[in-house]
């Protein structure tokens, strides 16, 4: 829970408020952001959770996986977002290589994020295999959000972005990992690309909020990558994605018009000149 807001008129979303939303059956909205300008719009629109996702590696830097983004780069993105987000809970992804395998390094990474960005919480991918890191970060007083199902930082192990946990063994393991993360003290978990019925089972089994991306309608909230849902990025169109705008076309048309106006000497006109 955090109270980071200089504006006392704004009732900030906290981890406690998310829990209360789950308890009264109010769905939680969550969206990614990576810069000040877009984060301002998203926060002012009333988003509950803003995630500075390591999907920045894809949509901001053009990498094919999330693996290359560094802790320093995540901190840079998050600092811009922090200046804009006044109301939403702001969660920052711990990037690949900053917490796996070494819990001491994990807590140092999480502390850097909290100190240098003013984030409200961090998100980490995995279950039992990152238990020690999760425990250590939580013991430092840093709220942790888990991430199970399709965990993109492990894409090289999976070898595919296909739906996860379709068989009984993997589904059971996911439920156990979700229970473990709750028992350790995580305030919520993202469930990515799993069958809707499994999402339902996990959401009904756990008391903490479960936020889905391709996890069906029965979980406690939904998260999408901003560039995908706004139609900026056209290359990615999985079944779970709903596009709310076609900004690719809107921006391209505007840019083309600007080029035409410059070439034809229509811009700038007299009113636009000093
Ligand atoms: O990095 C990200 O954008 C994420 C979402 C897909 C949940 O982790």
Coordinates of C-alpha atoms and ligand atoms in Angstrom, one line a residue:
X1 CA 0.0 0.0 0.0
X2 CA 1.4 3.4 -0.9
X3 CA 0.1 7.0 -0.5
X4 CA 2.4 8.6 -3.1
X5 CA 0.5 11.6 -4.2
X6 CA 1.1 15.3 -3.5
X7 CA -2.5 16.1 -4.5
X8 CA -4.6 15.3 -1.4
X9 CA -7.8 15.6 -3.4
X10 CA -7.0 12.4 -5.4
X11 CA -7.9 9.1 -3.7
X12 CA -5.0 6.9 -4.7
X13 CA -5.5 3.3 -5.6
X14 CA -3.7 1.1 -3.2
X15 CA -3.1 -2.6 -2.9
X16 CA -5.7 -2.6 -0.1
X17 CA -8.3 -0.9 -2.4
X18 CA -7.6 -3.6 -5.1
X19 CA -8.4 -6.3 -2.5
X20 CA -11.6 -4.5 -1.6
X21 CA -12.5 -4.3 -5.3
X22 CA -12.1 -8.1 -5.6
X23 CA -14.2 -8.6 -2.4
X24 CA -17.1 -6.5 -3.8
X25 CA -16.8 -8.0 -7.3
X26 CA -15.7 -4.8 -9.0
X27 CA -13.4 -5.6 -11.9
X28 CA -9.9 -4.1 -11.9
X29 CA -8.5 -2.2 -15.0
X30 CA -4.8 -2.3 -15.7
X31 CA -2.8 -1.1 -18.7
X32 CA 0.8 -0.6 -19.6
X33 CA 2.5 2.8 -20.0
X34 CA 6.2 3.7 -20.7
X35 CA 6.2 7.5 -20.9
X36 CA 4.9 10.6 -19.3
X37 CA 2.5 11.8 -22.0
X38 CA 0.6 8.5 -22.5
X39 CA 0.6 7.7 -18.7
X40 CA -1.0 11.1 -18.1
X41 CA -3.9 10.3 -20.4
X42 CA -4.3 6.8 -19.0
X43 CA -4.3 8.0 -15.4
X44 CA -6.7 10.8 -16.1
X45 CA -9.0 8.3 -17.8
X46 CA -9.4 6.5 -14.5
X47 CA -7.2 3.4 -14.8
X48 CA -6.8 1.4 -11.6
X49 CA -3.3 0.0 -12.2
X50 CA -0.6 1.3 -14.5
X51 CA 2.1 -1.2 -15.3
X52 CA 5.5 -0.1 -16.6
X53 CA 5.9 -3.5 -18.3
X54 CA 9.1 -5.0 -19.6
X55 CA 7.0 -5.2 -22.9
X56 CA 8.8 -1.9 -23.3
X57 CA 11.5 -4.0 -24.9
X58 CA 9.0 -4.9 -27.7
X59 CA 6.9 -1.8 -28.2
X60 CA 9.4 0.9 -27.3
X61 CA 12.7 -0.6 -28.4
X62 CA 11.6 -3.0 -31.2
X63 CA 13.1 -6.2 -29.7
X64 CA 11.4 -9.5 -30.5
X65 CA 11.5 -10.6 -26.8
X66 CA 11.4 -8.9 -23.4
X67 CA 14.8 -10.2 -22.4
X68 CA 17.1 -7.3 -23.6
X69 CA 15.5 -4.5 -21.5
X70 CA 17.8 -3.6 -18.6
X71 CA 17.1 -2.4 -15.0
X72 CA 18.5 1.0 -15.8
X73 CA 16.2 1.3 -18.9
X74 CA 13.1 0.2 -16.8
X75 CA 14.0 2.8 -14.3
X76 CA 14.2 5.5 -17.0
X77 CA 10.7 4.5 -18.4
X78 CA 9.2 4.4 -14.9
X79 CA 10.5 7.8 -13.9
X80 CA 8.6 9.4 -16.7
X81 CA 5.4 7.4 -15.9
X82 CA 5.7 8.3 -12.2
X83 CA 5.5 12.0 -12.9
X84 CA 2.2 11.4 -14.7
X85 CA 0.4 8.9 -12.5
X86 CA -1.4 10.5 -9.6
X87 CA -4.2 8.1 -9.0
X88 CA -3.5 4.6 -10.3
X89 CA -1.4 2.1 -8.5
X90 CA 2.0 2.1 -10.3
X91 CA 3.7 -1.3 -10.8
X92 CA 7.1 -1.7 -12.4
X93 CA 8.3 -5.0 -13.9
X94 CA 11.6 -6.3 -12.6
X95 CA 13.4 -7.1 -15.9
X96 CA 15.0 -10.4 -16.9
X97 CA 18.3 -11.0 -15.1
X98 CA 17.6 -8.6 -12.2
X99 CA 16.1 -11.2 -9.8
X100 CA 16.3 -14.7 -11.0
X101 CA 18.8 -17.0 -9.2
X102 CA 20.1 -14.5 -6.7
X103 CA 17.8 -13.2 -4.0
X104 CA 20.3 -10.6 -2.7
X105 CA 20.6 -9.1 -6.2
X106 CA 16.8 -9.3 -6.5
X107 CA 16.2 -7.2 -3.4
X108 CA 18.8 -4.6 -4.6
X109 CA 17.0 -4.4 -8.0
X110 CA 13.6 -3.9 -6.3
X111 CA 15.0 -1.3 -3.9
X112 CA 16.5 0.6 -6.9
X113 CA 13.1 0.6 -8.6
X114 CA 11.3 1.9 -5.5
X115 CA 14.0 4.5 -4.6
X116 CA 14.7 5.8 -8.1
X117 CA 11.2 5.8 -9.6
X118 CA 8.7 6.1 -6.7
X119 CA 6.9 3.0 -7.9
X120 CA 4.2 1.5 -5.6
X121 CA 5.1 -2.1 -6.3
X122 CA 7.1 -4.5 -8.5
X123 CA 6.1 -7.4 -10.6
X124 CA 8.0 -10.6 -11.1
X125 CA 7.5 -13.7 -13.3
X126 CA 7.5 -17.2 -11.8
X127 CA 6.4 -19.3 -8.8
X128 CA 8.4 -21.7 -6.6
X129 CA 11.6 -21.1 -8.6
X130 CA 11.8 -17.4 -7.5
X131 CA 10.4 -18.0 -3.9
X132 CA 13.6 -16.7 -2.2
X133 CA 13.7 -13.5 -4.2
X134 CA 10.0 -12.9 -3.6
X135 CA 10.4 -13.4 0.2
X136 CA 13.4 -11.2 0.4
X137 CA 11.7 -8.3 -1.5
X138 CA 8.6 -8.6 0.6
X139 CA 10.7 -8.6 3.7
X140 CA 12.1 -5.3 2.6
X141 CA 8.6 -3.9 2.7
X142 CA 8.1 -3.8 -1.1
X143 CA 4.7 -5.0 -2.5
X144 CA 5.1 -7.7 -5.0
X145 CA 2.7 -8.7 -7.9
X146 CA 3.3 -12.2 -9.3
X147 CA 3.0 -13.3 -12.9
X148 CA 2.2 -16.9 -13.9
X149 CA 1.0 -18.8 -17.0
X150 CA 2.8 -17.5 -20.1
X151 CA 5.8 -15.7 -18.6
X152 CA 7.6 -14.0 -21.6
X153 CA 11.0 -13.8 -19.8
X154 CA 11.1 -17.6 -20.0
X155 CA 10.2 -17.7 -23.7
X156 CA 13.4 -19.5 -24.6
X157 CA 12.5 -22.3 -22.2
X158 CA 8.9 -22.6 -23.5
X159 CA 9.9 -22.2 -27.2
X160 CA 6.4 -20.9 -28.1
X161 CA 3.9 -18.2 -27.2
X162 CA 1.1 -20.8 -27.2
X163 CA -1.6 -21.0 -24.5
X164 CA -0.1 -22.4 -21.3
X165 CA -1.4 -24.9 -18.7
X166 CA -3.7 -26.7 -21.0
X167 CA -2.9 -30.1 -19.5
X168 CA -3.7 -31.2 -16.0
X169 CA -0.1 -31.4 -14.7
X170 CA 0.8 -27.8 -15.7
X171 CA -2.6 -26.5 -14.6
X172 CA -2.1 -28.1 -11.2
X173 CA 1.4 -26.6 -10.9
X174 CA 0.0 -23.2 -11.8
X175 CA -2.6 -23.4 -9.0
X176 CA 0.1 -24.5 -6.5
X177 CA 2.3 -21.6 -7.6
X178 CA -0.5 -19.1 -7.3
X179 CA -1.3 -20.4 -3.8
X180 CA 2.4 -20.1 -2.9
X181 CA 2.6 -16.5 -4.1
X182 CA -0.5 -15.6 -2.0
X183 CA 0.9 -17.4 1.1
X184 CA 4.2 -15.5 0.7
X185 CA 2.3 -12.2 0.7
X186 CA 2.0 -11.1 -2.9
X187 CA -0.9 -8.6 -3.3
X188 CA -2.0 -9.8 -6.7
X189 CA -1.0 -12.0 -9.7
X190 CA -1.1 -11.5 -13.4
X191 CA -2.3 -14.7 -15.3
X192 CA -1.2 -14.7 -18.9
X193 CA -2.6 -16.8 -21.7
X194 CA -4.3 -19.7 -19.9
X195 CA -7.7 -21.4 -20.3
X196 CA -10.6 -19.3 -19.0
X197 CA -11.8 -22.2 -16.7
X198 CA -8.3 -22.3 -15.1
X199 CA -8.4 -18.6 -14.6
X200 CA -11.8 -19.0 -12.9
X201 CA -10.5 -21.8 -10.6
X202 CA -7.5 -19.7 -9.5
X203 CA -9.6 -16.5 -9.0
X204 CA -12.1 -18.5 -6.9
X205 CA -9.4 -20.3 -4.9
X206 CA -7.3 -17.2 -4.0
X207 CA -8.3 -14.1 -1.9
X208 CA -5.9 -11.8 -3.7
X209 CA -6.8 -10.2 -7.1
X210 CA -6.0 -12.1 -10.2
X211 CA -5.5 -9.9 -13.3
X212 CA -5.8 -11.7 -16.7
X213 CA -4.3 -11.2 -20.1
X214 CA -5.8 -13.9 -22.2
X215 CA -7.0 -15.6 -19.1
X216 CA -10.8 -15.2 -19.8
X217 CA -13.6 -13.3 -18.2
X218 CA -13.8 -14.8 -14.7
X219 CA -10.6 -13.3 -13.2
X220 CA -10.7 -10.2 -11.1
X221 CA -9.4 -7.7 -13.7
X222 CA -7.8 -7.4 -17.1
X223 CA -4.5 -6.0 -18.4
X224 CA -3.4 -5.2 -22.0
X225 CA -0.4 -3.7 -23.6
X226 CA -1.2 -0.1 -24.5
X227 CA 0.2 -0.1 -28.0
X228 CA -1.8 -3.3 -28.8
X229 CA -5.2 -2.1 -27.6
X230 CA -4.8 1.4 -29.2
X231 CA -3.8 -0.2 -32.5
X232 CA -0.4 1.5 -32.7
X233 CA 1.2 -1.9 -33.1
X234 CA -0.5 -3.8 -35.9
X235 CA 1.9 -6.8 -36.0
X236 CA 0.5 -8.5 -32.9
X237 CA -3.1 -9.8 -33.0
X238 CA -3.7 -12.7 -30.6
X239 CA -7.2 -13.9 -30.0
X240 CA -7.4 -12.2 -26.5
X241 CA -6.6 -8.7 -27.9
X242 CA -9.5 -6.2 -28.4
X243 CA -8.5 -3.1 -30.3
X244 CA -10.1 0.1 -29.1
X245 CA -8.6 2.4 -31.7
X246 CA -6.6 2.3 -34.9
X247 CA -4.0 4.8 -34.0
X248 CA -1.6 3.4 -36.6
X249 CA -3.9 4.7 -39.3
X250 CA -4.8 7.9 -37.5
X251 CA -1.1 8.8 -36.9
X252 CA 0.0 7.8 -40.4
X253 CA -2.8 9.9 -42.0
X254 CA -1.9 12.9 -39.8
X255 CA 1.8 12.6 -40.6
X256 CA 1.1 12.2 -44.4
X257 CA -1.1 15.3 -44.3
X258 CA 1.7 17.2 -42.5
X259 CA 4.2 16.1 -45.2
X260 CA 1.8 17.3 -47.9
X261 CA 1.3 20.7 -46.2
X262 CA 5.0 21.2 -45.9
X263 CA 5.7 20.2 -49.5
X264 CA 2.9 22.4 -50.9
X265 CA 3.9 25.4 -48.7
X266 CA 0.5 25.4 -47.1
X267 CA 2.2 25.1 -43.7
X268 CA 3.0 27.4 -42.0
X269 CA 0.5 30.0 -43.1
X270 CA 0.4 33.7 -42.1
X271 CA -1.4 33.0 -38.8
X272 CA 1.1 30.4 -37.9
X273 CA 4.1 32.7 -38.5
X274 CA 5.6 35.5 -36.3
Ligands
LIG1 O1 5.3 -6.5 -19.7 C1 4.1 -6.5 -19.8 O2 3.5 -5.7 -20.5 C2 3.3 -7.4 -19.0 C3 1.9 -7.6 -19.3 C4 1.7 -8.4 -20.5 C5 1.1 -8.1 -18.2 O3 3.9 -8.1 -18.2

